[in-house]
Amino acid sequence: MANAAAHGSDKNYLNETSGIWSWLTTLDHKRIGIMYFVTVMFFFLLGGIMALLIRLELMTPGPTIMTADTYNQVMTYHGAIMVFMVIIPGIPAILGNFFLPIHIGAKDVAFPKLNLLSWYCLMAGALLAFSTLFTHKIDTGWTFYTPYSIKTGTSVVTMVIAAFIMGMSSILTGLNFIATVHKLRAPGMTMYRIPLFVWALYSTAILQVLATPVLGITLLLLTMERTFGVGIFDPALGGDPVLFQHFFWFYSHPAVYIMILPAMGIVSEVIATFSRKTIFGYTAIAYSSLGIAGVSFFVWGHHMFVSGQSATAGILFSFITMLVGVPTAIKMFNWIATMYKGSVQMQSPMLFALGFLFLFAIGGVTGIMLAVLPIDVHFHDTYFVVAHFHYVMVGGTLMAIMGGFYYWFPKMFGKMYNEVTARLSFVFIFIGFNVTFFPQFVLGAMGMPRRYFDYIPAYHSLNAISTVGSWLIATGFLIGLYTIINGLTKGEKAPMNPWGGKTLEWTTASPPPHFNFDVEPVITAGPYEYR
Amino acid sequence: MSTDSHSAHGHEHHFAHHFRSAEHEYLTSKEGIWLFMVTEILMFGGLFVGYSIFHNIYPEMFAEGAKSLDWKMGFTNTLVLIFSSLTMALGIYFLQKNQAKKAAMSLAITILCGAIFMVIKYFEYTHKFHLGLFPGRFLDVAKVGAQHANLGMYFGFYYCMTGLHGIHVLLGMGLISWVLFRTVRGDFNSNYYTAVEGVGIFWHIVDLIWIFLFPLLYLVG
Ligand code: HEM
Ligand SMILES: [Cu+2]
């Protein structure tokens, strides 16, 4: 080992070097993870404020606080920010970057420079995307559907190129993770000894590498369509606007698993640790991640049941979509079996994991409902869909991110957070979430369409409830923010292993030293050897 | 990719601190490059899928479009690129034999081939513009006397596919210039030539894509 530089016990990745420049040029995966943490949280704040504005507008029928045009723009930015800048990079780039190398006993990811470059790509893409706020704000929705996106006089090209660059960032992260998992495992760390979080990130990385290039070419084609009128998506020139949807969802459906698989990884870690039991069905959980990733490529057509694809295609896509339920259910049952007869401890990370199980179950079941062709024909583009995907993305992924933050906070910063305020944040988010989105299932079933800024008076009371719920969620996140800041500034010093976890990160100092471990670990057993 | 040496171990072993050996780093870098190539192929794959869909719908239109391309120019370019793949491979071979001068020569010829390719492309493009064969809505069907009302779409595909490919050729030339510079500086030898090999793989893939593009655009129909 070339690295003989002795680390004093007070030296860690946070204080190894100092100054803003040392951060902006760092090649340490942990620091890069923290940089993602700060920036993605900022994007989340922006997207969240927009969500509150949308909900405020929808509190009463008729124009409430904005015009229809403004509504379309705010909704587009809310969706695009949340998808491309928060949920997709969220877990892999923040927690994955920080913990994947530590979990497999590596000193860093395979390509540290690429890792940094990927952060800069996200920043460049985000800046470009925000620049459109000062020119012609775009109003296509985050899906950029043709033909509207070809005709509208707004900054579609800038936005689409921004999304392309952010896609590059996602590809680079995925590629880096795959190579890291393949090549940098510590001695004795076989593929069946890596923690389930790593399996989840690995499956996600495969999706990032295989699906994102298709989004890339789709967005490039849209750019060319707008600038040169190539005619591929334009019916006036013999093209097919629905082809865009095929291309788009060939990426974006796998992308929803880029959003949810890492969340499932976090939940596996948290449940194993807080149940004090070996995880039930390790291989089944690991393979079901790969299974979900695999199936996700063949189901994009469920977004297009009403776009005029053939009935046969509709039936096929309907059937294959339901297959995704199988590996998902395997995971669910294994988590529950792990908790069964375990000594379950209700610390806040565990609360969030249980919140995930509950909300994701609802999101998943309504997803299967929507996969049923005749049901989707009714519910397509109604609030039922809005409720469904928020249950999955917010109730699922966001719950897991919050749980993961609390779970690993002591390790990342070497400080403990306040358990009372952390639980309070959970209570507000969980209750607020259901108050916000459950009524939307009902609204959707009553026929309220999505993406409209106005509705008939019959939908008023449920919308009002939903809006109040959004304030509860906001309160919950503010308490969470307070908990983090308070923990960072006033938190007690964290021990090495506050939760009694068995994975590798708990065997190194909190916060970890620059090269993660003072001595390279040698692995002799699986990751969750409790009893 | 990450090629900075962390230690003062002398000039033979170039590897970053998180790898076990130079060999370990080499294999990892190679995996990374191949993964990146997968994304490149998939990106072009999207174009090929679009091409085959519309080729199915409008076979005669594609035939008409292919007729207005000059297959001789396309063919010359195919030969140029295949030759450049050879010189690229030779460049790596000479480095493995510690013959940096010959390696630099081969790399320079590769760049030259790329340049020839682009010049021919330039003539093809300007000739098309001259004839009014523009993409999509810019193609005036009456003016060019097209049989098929959608001929513009064929040229949409033509410019998109060859344009994206051309950008890759330019990128490749840039990358080869970079490794050429480093070869001349003496960075590489039989123990360490990862960057050259990575760039080489990229160049071969770009050639390979052209080998698919040429028959699809110039010959089919
Ligand atoms: C936390 C509270 C949130 C509230 C109150 C909220 C509210 C809304 C509302 C009212 C819409 C408009 C729905 C429509 O008319 O189609 C919407 C759209 C959307 N939201 Fe959220 N949202 C929240 C969080 C999130 C998060 C965390 C994500 C992350 C993935 C997200 C992703 C989306 C997407 C993708 C759309 C669709 C935008 C479009 O159709 O262009 N939302 N949200
Ligand atoms: Cu889908």
CSV table of N, CA and C in Angstrom, one decimal, chain A residues 2 107-114 171 175 178-179 182-186 209-210 213 217 220-221 224 226-232 237-240 243 247 515, chain B residues 1-2 4 6-7 17-20 24 27-29 31-32 35-36 38-39 42-43 46-47 49-50 53-54 58 135-138 150 152-153 156-157 160 164:
chain,number,residue,atom,x,y,z
A,2,ALA,N,0.6,2.1,-0.9
A,2,ALA,CA,1.4,3.3,-1.1
A,2,ALA,C,1.1,4.3,0.0
A,107,LYS,N,-11.4,1.9,-1.1
A,107,LYS,CA,-10.9,3.2,-0.6
A,107,LYS,C,-11.6,4.3,-1.4
A,108,ASP,N,-12.2,4.0,-2.5
A,108,ASP,CA,-12.8,5.1,-3.3
A,108,ASP,C,-13.7,4.4,-4.4
A,109,VAL,N,-14.4,5.1,-5.2
A,109,VAL,CA,-15.0,4.6,-6.4
A,109,VAL,C,-13.9,4.3,-7.4
A,110,ALA,N,-14.3,3.6,-8.5
A,110,ALA,CA,-13.3,3.2,-9.5
A,110,ALA,C,-12.7,4.4,-10.1
A,111,PHE,N,-13.5,5.4,-10.5
A,111,PHE,CA,-13.0,6.6,-11.3
A,111,PHE,C,-13.3,7.9,-10.5
A,112,PRO,N,-12.5,8.3,-9.6
A,112,PRO,CA,-12.8,9.5,-8.8
A,112,PRO,C,-13.0,10.7,-9.6
A,113,LYS,N,-12.2,10.9,-10.6
A,113,LYS,CA,-12.3,12.1,-11.4
A,113,LYS,C,-13.6,12.2,-12.2
A,114,LEU,N,-14.0,11.0,-12.7
A,114,LEU,CA,-15.3,10.9,-13.3
A,114,LEU,C,-16.5,11.2,-12.4
A,171,ILE,N,-25.4,8.7,-16.1
A,171,ILE,CA,-24.7,7.7,-16.8
A,171,ILE,C,-23.3,7.5,-16.1
A,175,LEU,N,-22.0,4.1,-14.4
A,175,LEU,CA,-20.8,3.4,-14.9
A,175,LEU,C,-19.8,3.2,-13.8
A,178,ILE,N,-20.8,0.5,-11.3
A,178,ILE,CA,-20.7,-0.9,-11.8
A,178,ILE,C,-19.2,-1.3,-11.7
A,179,ALA,N,-18.3,-0.5,-12.3
A,179,ALA,CA,-16.9,-0.8,-12.2
A,179,ALA,C,-16.4,-1.0,-10.8
A,182,HIS,N,-17.7,-4.3,-9.4
A,182,HIS,CA,-17.0,-5.5,-10.0
A,182,HIS,C,-15.5,-5.6,-9.6
A,183,LYS,N,-14.9,-4.4,-9.4
A,183,LYS,CA,-13.4,-4.5,-9.3
A,183,LYS,C,-12.8,-4.2,-8.0
A,184,LEU,N,-13.5,-3.5,-7.2
A,184,LEU,CA,-12.9,-2.9,-6.0
A,184,LEU,C,-13.3,-3.5,-4.7
A,185,ARG,N,-13.9,-4.7,-4.7
A,185,ARG,CA,-14.4,-5.3,-3.4
A,185,ARG,C,-13.2,-5.7,-2.6
A,186,ALA,N,-13.3,-5.6,-1.3
A,186,ALA,CA,-12.1,-6.0,-0.4
A,186,ALA,C,-12.0,-7.5,-0.5
A,209,VAL,N,-27.1,3.0,-17.0
A,209,VAL,CA,-26.2,2.9,-18.2
A,209,VAL,C,-27.0,2.4,-19.4
A,210,LEU,N,-28.0,1.6,-19.2
A,210,LEU,CA,-28.7,1.0,-20.4
A,210,LEU,C,-29.9,1.9,-20.8
A,213,PRO,N,-29.0,6.5,-22.2
A,213,PRO,CA,-28.7,6.9,-23.6
A,213,PRO,C,-29.9,7.0,-24.5
A,217,ILE,N,-30.8,10.3,-26.9
A,217,ILE,CA,-31.0,10.4,-28.3
A,217,ILE,C,-32.4,11.0,-28.5
A,220,LEU,N,-32.1,14.6,-28.1
A,220,LEU,CA,-31.4,15.2,-29.2
A,220,LEU,C,-32.3,15.3,-30.4
A,221,LEU,N,-33.1,14.2,-30.6
A,221,LEU,CA,-34.0,14.3,-31.8
A,221,LEU,C,-35.0,15.4,-31.6
A,224,MET,N,-33.3,18.5,-32.5
A,224,MET,CA,-33.1,18.7,-34.0
A,224,MET,C,-34.5,18.9,-34.7
A,226,ARG,N,-36.9,20.6,-33.4
A,226,ARG,CA,-37.2,22.0,-33.3
A,226,ARG,C,-36.4,22.9,-34.1
A,227,THR,N,-35.1,22.6,-34.2
A,227,THR,CA,-34.2,23.5,-34.9
A,227,THR,C,-34.2,23.3,-36.4
A,228,PHE,N,-34.2,22.0,-36.8
A,228,PHE,CA,-34.1,21.7,-38.3
A,228,PHE,C,-35.3,21.2,-38.9
A,229,GLY,N,-36.4,20.9,-38.0
A,229,GLY,CA,-37.6,20.3,-38.6
A,229,GLY,C,-37.4,19.0,-39.3
A,230,VAL,N,-36.7,18.1,-38.7
A,230,VAL,CA,-36.3,16.9,-39.4
A,230,VAL,C,-37.5,16.0,-39.8
A,231,GLY,N,-38.6,16.2,-39.0
A,231,GLY,CA,-39.8,15.5,-39.5
A,231,GLY,C,-40.1,14.1,-38.9
A,232,ILE,N,-39.3,13.7,-37.9
A,232,ILE,CA,-39.5,12.3,-37.4
A,232,ILE,C,-40.7,12.3,-36.5
A,237,LEU,N,-45.0,16.2,-41.6
A,237,LEU,CA,-43.9,15.8,-42.5
A,237,LEU,C,-43.8,14.3,-42.6
A,238,GLY,N,-44.9,13.6,-42.3
A,238,GLY,CA,-44.9,12.2,-42.4
A,238,GLY,C,-44.4,11.5,-41.1
A,239,GLY,N,-44.0,12.2,-40.1
A,239,GLY,CA,-43.5,11.6,-38.9
A,239,GLY,C,-44.6,11.2,-37.9
A,240,ASP,N,-44.2,10.7,-36.7
A,240,ASP,CA,-45.2,10.2,-35.8
A,240,ASP,C,-44.9,10.7,-34.4
A,243,LEU,N,-44.3,8.3,-31.6
A,243,LEU,CA,-42.9,7.6,-31.5
A,243,LEU,C,-42.1,8.3,-30.4
A,247,PHE,N,-40.2,6.3,-27.4
A,247,PHE,CA,-38.8,6.6,-27.0
A,247,PHE,C,-38.7,7.1,-25.6
A,515,PHE,N,-9.3,7.6,3.7
A,515,PHE,CA,-9.3,6.4,2.9
A,515,PHE,C,-10.3,5.4,3.4
B,1,MET,N,-8.5,6.1,-17.3
B,1,MET,CA,-9.2,7.3,-16.8
B,1,MET,C,-8.4,8.0,-15.8
B,2,SER,N,-8.4,7.5,-14.6
B,2,SER,CA,-7.7,8.1,-13.5
B,2,SER,C,-6.2,7.5,-13.5
B,4,ASP,N,-3.3,9.3,-12.5
B,4,ASP,CA,-2.3,9.9,-11.7
B,4,ASP,C,-1.6,8.9,-10.8
B,6,HIS,N,0.1,7.9,-7.4
B,6,HIS,CA,-0.1,8.4,-6.1
B,6,HIS,C,1.3,8.4,-5.4
B,7,SER,N,2.2,7.6,-5.9
B,7,SER,CA,3.4,7.5,-5.1
B,7,SER,C,4.6,7.8,-6.0
B,17,HIS,N,-4.2,5.5,-5.9
B,17,HIS,CA,-4.1,4.9,-4.6
B,17,HIS,C,-5.1,3.8,-4.2
B,18,HIS,N,-6.3,3.8,-4.9
B,18,HIS,CA,-7.3,2.9,-4.5
B,18,HIS,C,-7.2,1.6,-5.3
B,19,PHE,N,-6.2,1.4,-6.1
B,19,PHE,CA,-6.1,0.1,-6.8
B,19,PHE,C,-4.9,-0.7,-6.2
B,20,ARG,N,-5.0,-2.0,-6.4
B,20,ARG,CA,-4.0,-2.9,-5.8
B,20,ARG,C,-2.7,-2.9,-6.6
B,24,HIS,N,-4.5,-4.1,-12.0
B,24,HIS,CA,-5.8,-3.9,-11.5
B,24,HIS,C,-6.5,-2.6,-12.0
B,27,LEU,N,-7.3,-3.0,-15.8
B,27,LEU,CA,-8.6,-3.8,-16.1
B,27,LEU,C,-9.8,-3.0,-15.7
B,28,THR,N,-9.7,-2.3,-14.6
B,28,THR,CA,-10.9,-1.5,-14.2
B,28,THR,C,-11.2,-0.4,-15.3
B,29,SER,N,-10.1,0.3,-15.7
B,29,SER,CA,-10.3,1.4,-16.7
B,29,SER,C,-10.9,0.8,-17.9
B,31,GLU,N,-12.8,-1.8,-18.2
B,31,GLU,CA,-14.3,-2.0,-18.0
B,31,GLU,C,-15.1,-0.7,-18.1
B,32,GLY,N,-14.5,0.3,-17.5
B,32,GLY,CA,-15.2,1.6,-17.6
B,32,GLY,C,-15.4,2.0,-19.0
B,35,LEU,N,-18.1,0.0,-20.8
B,35,LEU,CA,-19.4,0.4,-20.4
B,35,LEU,C,-19.8,1.7,-21.1
B,36,PHE,N,-18.9,2.6,-21.2
B,36,PHE,CA,-19.2,3.9,-21.9
B,36,PHE,C,-19.6,3.6,-23.3
B,38,VAL,N,-21.0,1.0,-24.5
B,38,VAL,CA,-22.3,0.5,-24.5
B,38,VAL,C,-23.3,1.6,-24.6
B,39,THR,N,-23.1,2.7,-23.8
B,39,THR,CA,-24.0,3.8,-23.9
B,39,THR,C,-24.0,4.5,-25.2
B,42,LEU,N,-26.0,2.3,-27.6
B,42,LEU,CA,-27.4,2.4,-27.3
B,42,LEU,C,-28.0,3.7,-27.8
B,43,MET,N,-27.2,4.8,-27.7
B,43,MET,CA,-27.6,6.1,-28.2
B,43,MET,C,-27.8,6.1,-29.7
B,46,GLY,N,-31.0,4.2,-30.8
B,46,GLY,CA,-32.2,4.9,-30.9
B,46,GLY,C,-32.5,5.4,-32.3
B,47,LEU,N,-31.4,5.9,-32.9
B,47,LEU,CA,-31.5,6.4,-34.3
B,47,LEU,C,-31.8,5.2,-35.2
B,49,VAL,N,-33.3,2.5,-34.6
B,49,VAL,CA,-34.7,2.0,-34.4
B,49,VAL,C,-35.6,3.0,-35.2
B,50,GLY,N,-35.4,4.3,-35.0
B,50,GLY,CA,-36.3,5.2,-35.8
B,50,GLY,C,-36.1,5.0,-37.3
B,53,ILE,N,-38.0,1.9,-38.4
B,53,ILE,CA,-39.5,2.1,-38.4
B,53,ILE,C,-40.0,2.8,-39.6
B,54,PHE,N,-39.3,3.9,-39.9
B,54,PHE,CA,-39.8,4.7,-41.0
B,54,PHE,C,-39.4,4.1,-42.4
B,58,TYR,N,-42.1,3.9,-45.3
B,58,TYR,CA,-41.9,4.5,-46.6
B,58,TYR,C,-40.7,4.0,-47.3
B,135,PRO,N,-32.9,19.0,-44.6
B,135,PRO,CA,-33.7,18.1,-43.8
B,135,PRO,C,-35.1,18.7,-43.6
B,136,GLY,N,-36.1,17.7,-43.5
B,136,GLY,CA,-37.4,18.0,-43.0
B,136,GLY,C,-38.1,19.2,-43.7
B,137,ARG,N,-38.6,20.1,-42.9
B,137,ARG,CA,-39.4,21.1,-43.5
B,137,ARG,C,-38.7,22.1,-44.4
B,138,PHE,N,-37.3,22.0,-44.3
B,138,PHE,CA,-36.6,23.0,-45.2
B,138,PHE,C,-36.4,22.5,-46.6
B,150,ASN,N,-42.5,13.2,-48.5
B,150,ASN,CA,-41.8,13.3,-47.3
B,150,ASN,C,-40.3,13.2,-47.4
B,152,GLY,N,-38.0,15.0,-47.3
B,152,GLY,CA,-37.3,15.7,-46.2
B,152,GLY,C,-37.0,14.9,-45.0
B,153,MET,N,-37.9,13.9,-44.7
B,153,MET,CA,-37.6,13.1,-43.6
B,153,MET,C,-36.4,12.2,-43.8
B,156,GLY,N,-33.7,14.2,-43.1
B,156,GLY,CA,-33.6,14.4,-41.6
B,156,GLY,C,-32.8,13.3,-41.0
B,157,PHE,N,-33.1,12.1,-41.4
B,157,PHE,CA,-32.3,11.0,-40.8
B,157,PHE,C,-30.9,11.1,-41.3
B,160,CYS,N,-29.1,13.8,-39.3
B,160,CYS,CA,-29.0,13.4,-37.9
B,160,CYS,C,-28.0,12.3,-37.6
B,164,LEU,N,-24.4,13.3,-36.1
B,164,LEU,CA,-24.0,12.8,-34.8
B,164,LEU,C,-22.7,12.0,-34.9
